[in-house]
Coordinates of N, CA, C and O in Angstrom, one line a residue:
M1 N 106.4 230.1 -54.4 CA 105.8 228.9 -53.7 C 104.4 228.6 -54.4 O 103.6 229.5 -54.6
E2 N 104.3 227.4 -54.6 CA 103.1 226.9 -55.3 C 102.0 226.5 -54.3 O 102.2 225.8 -53.4
S3 N 100.8 227.0 -54.6 CA 99.7 226.7 -53.7 C 98.8 225.7 -54.4 O 98.6 225.7 -55.6
I4 N 98.3 224.8 -53.6 CA 97.4 223.8 -54.1 C 95.9 224.2 -53.7 O 95.6 224.6 -52.6
S5 N 95.1 224.2 -54.8 CA 93.7 224.6 -54.6 C 92.8 223.5 -54.8 O 92.9 222.8 -55.8
F6 N 91.8 223.3 -53.9 CA 90.8 222.4 -54.1 C 89.6 222.8 -53.3 O 89.7 223.6 -52.3
S7 N 88.4 222.4 -53.7 CA 87.3 222.8 -52.9 C 86.7 221.5 -52.3 O 86.7 220.4 -52.8
I8 N 86.3 221.7 -51.0 CA 85.7 220.6 -50.3 C 84.2 220.7 -50.3 O 83.6 221.8 -49.9
T9 N 83.5 219.7 -50.8 CA 82.1 219.7 -50.9 C 81.4 219.1 -49.7 O 82.1 218.5 -48.8
A10 N 80.1 219.3 -49.6 CA 79.4 218.6 -48.4 C 79.6 217.1 -48.5 O 79.7 216.5 -47.4
L11 N 79.6 216.5 -49.7 CA 79.9 215.1 -49.8 C 81.2 214.7 -49.2 O 81.4 213.7 -48.6
D12 N 82.3 215.6 -49.6 CA 83.6 215.3 -49.0 C 83.6 215.3 -47.5 O 84.2 214.4 -46.9
I13 N 82.9 216.3 -46.9 CA 82.9 216.4 -45.5 C 82.2 215.1 -44.9 O 82.7 214.5 -43.9
L14 N 81.1 214.7 -45.5 CA 80.4 213.5 -45.1 C 81.3 212.3 -45.1 O 81.3 211.5 -44.2
L15 N 82.0 212.2 -46.2 CA 82.9 211.0 -46.4 C 84.1 211.0 -45.4 O 84.5 210.0 -45.0
I16 N 84.6 212.2 -45.1 CA 85.7 212.4 -44.1 C 85.2 211.9 -42.8 O 85.8 211.2 -42.0
V17 N 84.0 212.4 -42.4 CA 83.4 212.0 -41.1 C 83.2 210.5 -41.1 O 83.5 209.8 -40.1
L18 N 82.7 209.9 -42.2 CA 82.4 208.5 -42.3 C 83.8 207.7 -42.1 O 83.9 206.7 -41.5
T19 N 84.8 208.3 -42.8 CA 86.2 207.7 -42.7 C 86.6 207.6 -41.2 O 87.0 206.6 -40.7
F20 N 86.5 208.7 -40.5 CA 86.9 208.7 -39.1 C 86.1 207.8 -38.2 O 86.6 207.1 -37.4
L21 N 84.8 207.7 -38.5 CA 83.9 206.8 -37.7 C 84.3 205.4 -38.0 O 84.4 204.6 -37.1
L22 N 84.5 205.0 -39.3 CA 84.8 203.6 -39.6 C 86.2 203.2 -39.1 O 86.4 202.1 -38.6
V23 N 87.1 204.1 -39.2 CA 88.5 203.8 -38.7 C 88.5 203.7 -37.2 O 89.1 202.7 -36.6
F24 N 87.8 204.5 -36.5 CA 87.7 204.4 -35.0 C 87.0 203.1 -34.6 O 87.5 202.4 -33.8
L25 N 85.9 202.8 -35.2 CA 85.2 201.6 -34.9 C 86.0 200.4 -35.3 O 86.0 199.3 -34.6
G26 N 86.8 200.5 -36.4 CA 87.7 199.4 -36.8 C 88.8 199.1 -35.8 O 89.0 198.0 -35.5
I27 N 89.4 200.2 -35.3 CA 90.4 200.0 -34.3 C 89.8 199.3 -33.0 O 90.4 198.4 -32.4
V28 N 88.7 199.8 -32.6 CA 88.0 199.2 -31.4 C 87.6 197.8 -31.8 O 87.8 196.9 -30.9
G29 N 87.2 197.5 -33.0 CA 86.8 196.2 -33.4 C 88.0 195.2 -33.5 O 87.8 194.0 -33.5
C30 N 89.2 195.7 -33.6 CA 90.3 194.8 -33.6 C 90.5 194.2 -32.2 O 91.1 193.1 -32.1
I31 N 90.0 194.9 -31.2 CA 90.2 194.4 -29.8 C 88.9 193.6 -29.3 O 89.0 192.6 -28.7
I32 N 87.8 194.1 -29.7 CA 86.5 193.5 -29.2 C 86.1 192.5 -30.2 O 85.9 192.8 -31.4
P33 N 85.9 191.2 -29.8 CA 85.4 190.2 -30.7 C 84.0 190.5 -31.2 O 83.2 191.1 -30.6
G34 N 83.8 190.0 -32.4 CA 82.5 190.1 -33.0 C 82.4 191.4 -33.9 O 81.4 191.5 -34.6
I35 N 83.3 192.3 -33.8 CA 83.3 193.5 -34.7 C 84.5 193.3 -35.7 O 85.6 193.1 -35.3
A36 N 84.2 193.4 -36.9 CA 85.2 193.2 -38.0 C 86.1 194.4 -38.1 O 85.8 195.3 -38.9
G37 N 87.1 194.4 -37.3 CA 88.0 195.6 -37.2 C 88.7 196.0 -38.5 O 88.6 197.2 -38.9
T38 N 89.4 195.1 -39.1 CA 90.2 195.5 -40.3 C 89.3 195.8 -41.4 O 89.5 196.8 -42.2
P39 N 88.2 195.1 -41.7 CA 87.3 195.5 -42.7 C 86.7 196.9 -42.5 O 86.5 197.6 -43.5
L40 N 86.4 197.2 -41.3 CA 85.9 198.6 -41.0 C 86.9 199.6 -41.3 O 86.6 200.7 -41.9
C41 N 88.2 199.4 -41.0 CA 89.2 200.3 -41.3 C 89.4 200.4 -42.8 O 89.5 201.6 -43.3
W42 N 89.3 199.3 -43.5 CA 89.4 199.4 -45.0 C 88.2 200.1 -45.5 O 88.3 200.9 -46.5
G43 N 87.0 200.0 -44.9 CA 85.8 200.8 -45.3 C 86.1 202.2 -45.2 O 85.7 203.0 -46.1
G44 N 86.8 202.6 -44.2 CA 87.2 204.1 -44.0 C 88.1 204.5 -45.2 O 88.0 205.6 -45.7
M45 N 89.0 203.6 -45.6 CA 89.9 203.9 -46.7 C 89.1 204.1 -48.0 O 89.3 205.0 -48.8
L46 N 88.1 203.2 -48.2 CA 87.3 203.2 -49.3 C 86.5 204.5 -49.4 O 86.4 205.2 -50.4
A47 N 86.0 205.0 -48.3 CA 85.3 206.2 -48.2 C 86.2 207.4 -48.6 O 85.8 208.3 -49.3
S48 N 87.4 207.3 -48.1 CA 88.4 208.4 -48.3 C 88.8 208.4 -49.8 O 89.2 209.5 -50.3
Y49 N 88.8 207.3 -50.5 CA 89.2 207.2 -51.9 C 88.4 208.2 -52.7 O 88.9 208.8 -53.7
F50 N 87.1 208.5 -52.3 CA 86.3 209.4 -53.1 C 86.3 210.8 -52.6 O 85.5 211.6 -53.1
V51 N 87.2 211.1 -51.7 CA 87.3 212.5 -51.2 C 88.4 213.2 -52.0 O 89.5 212.7 -52.2
E52 N 88.0 214.4 -52.5 CA 88.9 215.2 -53.4 C 90.3 215.4 -52.9 O 91.3 215.1 -53.6
P53 N 90.5 215.9 -51.7 CA 91.9 216.1 -51.3 C 92.7 214.9 -50.9 O 93.9 214.9 -50.8
C54 N 92.1 213.7 -50.9 CA 92.8 212.5 -50.5 C 93.4 211.9 -51.8 O 92.8 211.7 -52.8
K55 N 94.7 211.6 -51.6 CA 95.5 211.0 -52.8 C 95.7 209.5 -52.6 O 96.8 209.0 -52.8
L56 N 94.7 208.8 -52.3 CA 94.8 207.4 -52.1 C 94.6 206.7 -53.5 O 93.6 207.0 -54.2
S57 N 95.5 205.9 -53.9 CA 95.4 205.3 -55.2 C 94.6 204.1 -55.2 O 94.4 203.4 -54.2
L58 N 94.0 203.7 -56.4 CA 93.3 202.5 -56.5 C 94.1 201.3 -56.2 O 93.7 200.3 -55.6
A59 N 95.4 201.3 -56.6 CA 96.3 200.2 -56.3 C 96.5 200.0 -54.8 O 96.4 198.8 -54.3
T60 N 96.6 201.1 -54.1 CA 96.8 201.0 -52.7 C 95.5 200.4 -52.0 O 95.6 199.6 -51.1
L61 N 94.4 200.9 -52.5 CA 93.1 200.4 -52.0 C 92.9 198.9 -52.2 O 92.5 198.2 -51.3
I62 N 93.3 198.4 -53.4 CA 93.2 197.0 -53.7 C 94.2 196.2 -52.9 O 93.8 195.1 -52.3
V63 N 95.4 196.6 -52.7 CA 96.4 195.9 -51.9 C 95.9 195.8 -50.5 O 96.0 194.8 -49.8
C64 N 95.4 196.9 -49.9 CA 94.8 196.9 -48.6 C 93.6 196.0 -48.4 O 93.4 195.4 -47.4
A65 N 92.8 195.9 -49.5 CA 91.7 195.0 -49.5 C 92.2 193.5 -49.4 O 91.6 192.7 -48.6
V66 N 93.2 193.2 -50.1 CA 93.8 191.8 -50.1 C 94.3 191.6 -48.7 O 94.1 190.5 -48.1
I67 N 95.1 192.5 -48.2 CA 95.6 192.4 -46.8 C 94.5 192.2 -45.8 O 94.6 191.3 -44.9
T68 N 93.4 192.9 -45.9 CA 92.3 192.8 -45.0 C 91.7 191.4 -45.1 O 91.5 190.8 -44.0
V69 N 91.5 190.9 -46.3 CA 91.0 189.5 -46.4 C 91.9 188.5 -45.8 O 91.5 187.6 -45.0
L70 N 93.2 188.6 -46.1 CA 94.2 187.7 -45.5 C 94.2 187.7 -44.0 O 94.2 186.7 -43.3
V71 N 94.2 188.9 -43.4 CA 94.2 189.1 -42.0 C 93.0 188.4 -41.3 O 93.1 187.8 -40.3
E72 N 91.8 188.7 -41.9 CA 90.6 188.1 -41.4 C 90.6 186.6 -41.4 O 90.2 185.9 -40.5
V73 N 91.1 186.0 -42.5 CA 91.2 184.6 -42.7 C 92.1 184.0 -41.6 O 91.8 183.1 -40.9
V74 N 93.3 184.6 -41.5 CA 94.3 184.2 -40.5 C 93.7 184.3 -39.1 O 93.9 183.4 -38.3
N75 N 93.1 185.4 -38.8 CA 92.5 185.6 -37.5 C 91.5 184.6 -37.1 O 91.3 184.3 -36.0
N76 N 90.8 184.1 -38.1 CA 89.8 183.0 -37.8 C 90.4 181.7 -37.5 O 89.8 180.8 -36.9
F77 N 91.6 181.4 -38.0 CA 92.3 180.1 -37.8 C 93.3 180.1 -36.7 O 93.6 179.0 -36.2
V78 N 93.8 181.2 -36.3 CA 94.9 181.3 -35.3 C 94.5 180.7 -34.0 O 95.2 179.8 -33.5
P79 N 93.4 181.0 -33.4 CA 93.0 180.5 -32.1 C 92.9 178.9 -32.1 O 93.4 178.2 -31.3
S80 N 92.2 178.4 -33.2 CA 92.1 177.0 -33.3 C 93.4 176.3 -33.5 O 93.7 175.2 -32.9
F81 N 94.3 176.9 -34.3 CA 95.6 176.4 -34.6 C 96.4 176.3 -33.3 O 97.0 175.2 -33.0
F82 N 96.4 177.3 -32.5 CA 97.1 177.3 -31.2 C 96.5 176.2 -30.3 O 97.3 175.5 -29.6
T83 N 95.2 176.1 -30.2 CA 94.6 175.2 -29.3 C 95.0 173.7 -29.8 O 95.3 172.9 -28.9
I84 N 94.9 173.5 -31.0 CA 95.3 172.1 -31.6 C 96.7 171.8 -31.3 O 97.1 170.7 -30.9
K85 N 97.6 172.9 -31.5 CA 99.0 172.7 -31.2 C 99.3 172.3 -29.8 O 100.2 171.6 -29.5
A86 N 98.5 172.7 -28.9 CA 98.6 172.4 -27.4 C 98.0 171.1 -27.1 O 98.0 170.7 -25.9
G87 N 97.4 170.4 -28.1 CA 96.8 169.1 -27.8 C 95.4 169.3 -27.3 O 94.8 168.3 -26.8
G88 N 94.8 170.4 -27.6 CA 93.4 170.7 -27.1 C 92.4 170.0 -28.0 O 92.7 169.6 -29.1
S89 N 91.2 170.0 -27.5 CA 90.1 169.4 -28.3 C 89.2 170.5 -28.9 O 89.4 171.7 -28.7
R90 N 88.3 170.0 -29.7 CA 87.3 170.9 -30.3 C 86.5 171.6 -29.2 O 86.2 172.8 -29.3
A91 N 86.3 170.9 -28.1 CA 85.6 171.5 -27.0 C 86.4 172.7 -26.4 O 85.8 173.7 -26.0
G92 N 87.7 172.6 -26.4 CA 88.5 173.7 -25.9 C 88.5 174.9 -26.8 O 88.4 176.0 -26.4
S93 N 88.5 174.6 -28.2 CA 88.4 175.6 -29.1 C 87.0 176.4 -29.0 O 87.0 177.6 -29.0
L94 N 86.0 175.6 -28.9 CA 84.6 176.2 -28.8 C 84.5 177.0 -27.5 O 83.9 178.1 -27.4
G95 N 85.1 176.4 -26.4 CA 85.1 177.1 -25.1 C 85.8 178.4 -25.2 O 85.4 179.4 -24.6
A96 N 86.9 178.5 -26.0 CA 87.7 179.8 -26.1 C 86.8 180.8 -26.8 O 86.8 182.0 -26.4
I97 N 86.1 180.4 -27.8 CA 85.2 181.3 -28.5 C 84.1 181.8 -27.6 O 83.8 183.0 -27.5
V98 N 83.4 180.9 -26.9 CA 82.3 181.3 -26.0 C 82.9 182.1 -24.9 O 82.3 183.1 -24.5
G99 N 84.1 181.8 -24.4 CA 84.7 182.6 -23.3 C 85.0 184.0 -23.7 O 84.9 184.9 -22.9
T100 N 85.4 184.1 -25.0 CA 85.7 185.5 -25.5 C 84.5 186.4 -25.5 O 84.6 187.5 -25.0
F101 N 83.4 185.8 -26.0 CA 82.2 186.6 -26.0 C 81.6 186.8 -24.5 O 81.2 187.9 -24.2
A102 N 81.7 185.8 -23.7 CA 81.2 186.0 -22.3 C 82.1 187.0 -21.6 O 81.6 187.8 -20.9
G103 N 83.4 187.0 -21.8 CA 84.3 187.9 -21.2 C 84.0 189.3 -21.6 O 84.1 190.3 -20.8
L104 N 83.6 189.5 -22.9 CA 83.2 190.8 -23.4 C 82.0 191.4 -22.6 O 82.1 192.6 -22.2
F105 N 81.0 190.6 -22.3 CA 79.8 191.1 -21.7 C 79.9 191.1 -20.2 O 79.3 191.9 -19.5
L106 N 80.7 190.2 -19.6 CA 80.8 190.1 -18.2 C 81.9 190.8 -17.5 O 81.8 191.2 -16.3
G107 N 83.0 191.1 -18.2 CA 84.1 191.6 -17.5 C 84.9 192.7 -18.2 O 86.0 193.0 -17.9
G108 N 84.3 193.4 -19.2 CA 84.9 194.5 -19.9 C 86.3 194.0 -20.5 O 86.4 192.9 -21.0
F109 N 87.3 194.9 -20.4 CA 88.6 194.6 -21.1 C 89.3 193.4 -20.4 O 89.8 192.6 -21.1
I110 N 89.2 193.3 -19.1 CA 89.8 192.2 -18.4 C 89.1 190.9 -18.8 O 89.8 189.9 -19.0
G111 N 87.8 191.0 -19.0 CA 87.0 189.8 -19.4 C 87.4 189.4 -20.8 O 87.4 188.2 -21.1
I112 N 87.7 190.4 -21.7 CA 88.1 190.0 -23.0 C 89.4 189.3 -23.0 O 89.6 188.3 -23.8
L113 N 90.3 189.7 -22.1 CA 91.6 189.0 -22.1 C 91.5 187.6 -21.4 O 92.1 186.7 -21.8
A114 N 90.7 187.6 -20.3 CA 90.6 186.3 -19.5 C 89.6 185.3 -20.2 O 89.8 184.1 -20.0
G115 N 88.7 185.8 -20.9 CA 87.6 185.0 -21.4 C 88.1 183.8 -22.3 O 87.6 182.7 -22.0
P116 N 89.0 184.0 -23.2 CA 89.4 182.8 -24.0 C 90.1 181.8 -23.2 O 89.9 180.6 -23.4
F117 N 90.9 182.2 -22.2 CA 91.6 181.3 -21.3 C 90.6 180.5 -20.5 O 90.6 179.2 -20.5
V118 N 89.7 181.2 -19.8 CA 88.7 180.5 -19.0 C 87.8 179.6 -19.8 O 87.5 178.5 -19.4
G119 N 87.4 180.1 -20.9 CA 86.5 179.3 -21.8 C 87.1 178.0 -22.3 O 86.5 177.0 -22.3
A120 N 88.4 178.1 -22.7 CA 89.1 177.0 -23.2 C 89.3 176.0 -22.1 O 89.2 174.8 -22.2
F121 N 89.6 176.5 -20.9 CA 89.9 175.7 -19.7 C 88.6 174.9 -19.4 O 88.6 173.7 -19.2
I122 N 87.5 175.6 -19.3 CA 86.2 174.9 -19.0 C 85.8 173.9 -20.1 O 85.4 172.8 -19.8
G123 N 86.0 174.3 -21.4 CA 85.7 173.4 -22.5 C 86.6 172.1 -22.4 O 86.0 171.0 -22.6
E124 N 87.8 172.3 -22.1 CA 88.7 171.1 -22.0 C 88.3 170.2 -20.8 O 88.3 169.0 -20.9
L125 N 87.9 170.8 -19.7 CA 87.5 170.1 -18.5 C 86.1 169.3 -18.8 O 85.9 168.2 -18.4
I126 N 85.3 169.9 -19.6 CA 84.0 169.3 -20.0 C 84.4 168.0 -20.9 O 83.8 167.0 -20.7
H127 N 85.4 168.2 -21.7 CA 85.8 167.1 -22.6 C 86.4 166.0 -21.9 O 86.2 164.8 -22.1
D128 N 87.3 166.4 -20.9 CA 88.1 165.3 -20.2 C 88.4 165.9 -18.8 O 89.4 166.6 -18.6
R129 N 87.6 165.6 -17.8 CA 87.9 166.1 -16.4 C 89.1 165.6 -15.8 O 89.6 166.2 -14.8
S130 N 89.7 164.5 -16.3 CA 90.8 163.9 -15.6 C 92.1 164.5 -16.0 O 93.1 164.3 -15.3
D131 N 92.2 165.3 -17.0 CA 93.5 165.9 -17.5 C 93.5 167.4 -17.3 O 93.4 168.2 -18.3
V132 N 93.7 167.9 -16.1 CA 93.7 169.3 -15.8 C 94.9 170.0 -16.4 O 94.8 171.1 -16.9
K133 N 96.0 169.2 -16.4 CA 97.3 169.8 -17.0 C 97.1 170.2 -18.5 O 97.5 171.2 -18.9
R134 N 96.5 169.2 -19.2 CA 96.2 169.5 -20.7 C 95.2 170.6 -20.8 O 95.3 171.5 -21.7
A135 N 94.2 170.7 -19.9 CA 93.3 171.8 -20.0 C 93.9 173.2 -19.8 O 93.6 174.1 -20.5
I136 N 94.9 173.2 -18.8 CA 95.6 174.5 -18.6 C 96.5 174.8 -19.8 O 96.5 176.0 -20.2
K137 N 97.2 173.8 -20.4 CA 98.0 174.1 -21.5 C 97.2 174.6 -22.7 O 97.5 175.5 -23.4
S138 N 96.1 173.9 -22.9 CA 95.2 174.3 -24.0 C 94.6 175.7 -23.8 O 94.6 176.5 -24.8
A139 N 94.3 176.0 -22.6 CA 93.7 177.3 -22.3 C 94.8 178.4 -22.5 O 94.5 179.5 -23.1
A140 N 96.0 178.1 -22.1 CA 97.1 179.1 -22.3 C 97.4 179.3 -23.8 O 97.6 180.5 -24.3
F141 N 97.3 178.3 -24.6 CA 97.5 178.4 -26.1 C 96.3 179.1 -26.7 O 96.5 179.9 -27.7
A142 N 95.1 178.9 -26.2 CA 94.0 179.6 -26.8 C 94.1 181.1 -26.5 O 93.8 181.9 -27.4
F143 N 94.6 181.5 -25.3 CA 94.8 182.9 -25.0 C 95.9 183.4 -25.9 O 95.8 184.5 -26.4
L144 N 97.0 182.7 -26.1 CA 98.1 183.1 -27.0 C 97.5 183.3 -28.4 O 97.9 184.3 -29.1
G145 N 96.6 182.4 -28.9 CA 96.0 182.6 -30.2 C 95.2 183.8 -30.3 O 95.2 184.6 -31.3
F146 N 94.4 184.1 -29.2 CA 93.6 185.3 -29.2 C 94.5 186.6 -29.3 O 94.2 187.5 -30.1
V147 N 95.5 186.6 -28.5 CA 96.4 187.8 -28.4 C 97.1 187.9 -29.8 O 97.3 189.1 -30.3
T148 N 97.6 186.8 -30.4 CA 98.2 186.9 -31.7 C 97.3 187.5 -32.8 O 97.7 188.4 -33.5
G149 N 96.1 186.9 -32.8 CA 95.1 187.4 -33.8 C 94.8 188.9 -33.6 O 94.7 189.7 -34.6
T150 N 94.6 189.3 -32.4 CA 94.2 190.7 -32.0 C 95.4 191.6 -32.4 O 95.2 192.7 -33.0
G151 N 96.6 191.2 -32.0 CA 97.8 192.0 -32.3 C 98.0 192.2 -33.8 O 98.3 193.3 -34.3
L152 N 97.8 191.1 -34.6 CA 97.9 191.2 -36.1 C 96.9 192.2 -36.6 O 97.2 193.0 -37.5
R153 N 95.6 192.1 -36.2 CA 94.6 193.0 -36.6 C 94.9 194.4 -36.3 O 94.7 195.4 -37.1
L154 N 95.4 194.7 -35.0 CA 95.8 196.0 -34.6 C 96.9 196.6 -35.5 O 96.9 197.8 -35.8
I155 N 97.9 195.8 -35.7 CA 99.0 196.2 -36.5 C 98.6 196.7 -37.9 O 98.9 197.7 -38.4
V156 N 97.7 195.8 -38.5 CA 97.2 196.2 -39.9 C 96.4 197.4 -39.8 O 96.5 198.3 -40.7
A157 N 95.5 197.5 -38.8 CA 94.6 198.7 -38.7 C 95.4 200.0 -38.6 O 95.2 201.0 -39.2
C158 N 96.5 199.9 -37.7 CA 97.3 201.1 -37.5 C 98.1 201.4 -38.8 O 98.3 202.6 -39.1
G159 N 98.5 200.4 -39.5 CA 99.1 200.6 -40.9 C 98.2 201.3 -41.8 O 98.6 202.2 -42.5
F160 N 96.9 200.9 -41.8 CA 95.9 201.6 -42.6 C 95.8 203.0 -42.2 O 95.6 203.9 -43.1
V161 N 95.8 203.3 -40.9 CA 95.7 204.7 -40.5 C 96.9 205.5 -41.0 O 96.7 206.7 -41.5
I162 N 98.1 204.9 -41.0 CA 99.3 205.6 -41.5 C 99.1 205.9 -43.0 O 99.5 207.0 -43.5
V163 N 98.6 204.9 -43.7 CA 98.4 205.1 -45.2 C 97.4 206.2 -45.4 O 97.6 207.0 -46.3
L164 N 96.3 206.2 -44.6 CA 95.3 207.3 -44.8 C 95.9 208.7 -44.5 O 95.7 209.6 -45.2
I165 N 96.7 208.8 -43.4 CA 97.3 210.1 -43.1 C 98.2 210.5 -44.2 O 98.2 211.7 -44.6
H166 N 99.0 209.6 -44.7 CA 99.9 210.0 -45.8 C 99.1 210.4 -47.0 O 99.5 211.3 -47.8
A167 N 98.0 209.7 -47.3 CA 97.2 210.0 -48.5 C 96.6 211.4 -48.4 O 96.4 212.1 -49.4
Y168 N 96.2 211.9 -47.2 CA 95.6 213.2 -47.0 C 96.7 214.3 -47.1 O 96.4 215.4 -47.5
W169 N 97.9 214.0 -46.7 CA 98.9 215.0 -46.6 C 99.9 214.9 -47.8 O 100.8 215.8 -48.0
A170 N 99.7 214.0 -48.7 CA 100.5 213.9 -49.9 C 100.1 215.0 -50.9 O 99.0 215.5 -50.9
K171 N 101.1 215.5 -51.6 CA 100.9 216.6 -52.6 C 100.7 216.1 -53.9 O 101.2 215.2 -54.4

């Protein structure tokens, strides 16, 4: 049986701790608005790249960086896209953004979920008080956009965790 020998330095330990911290914050950041979740997870991968026992290739790191950029770009356009698809206005889109942050501070996890809906609804009513039906539709689509963007970020972040686990246990 062949044994693999490597020594872990203090720098390796520091980088491993940094990896866990960045990945944890990244996963939390995928759910909480205002925290760049997938870039933080990728930062954890970057830290691990320099750890001796980690077998993360440069090619994998680059592919994951490209995926990170694409996911963040898509995540920034999805809520507006859904709001526009529903016939919503710019006021509804802005309301969804404001509602997301307000929900974070006012209502915890439930607030994060309800905030985009309530914000878009209020934004649409400010834009046109006479069309409540459109305001509800726009708010529902803003919520759908938020959930879609959050889900995409979480899937990618969990994929990064799987890649990291594999890189540490690869021989």
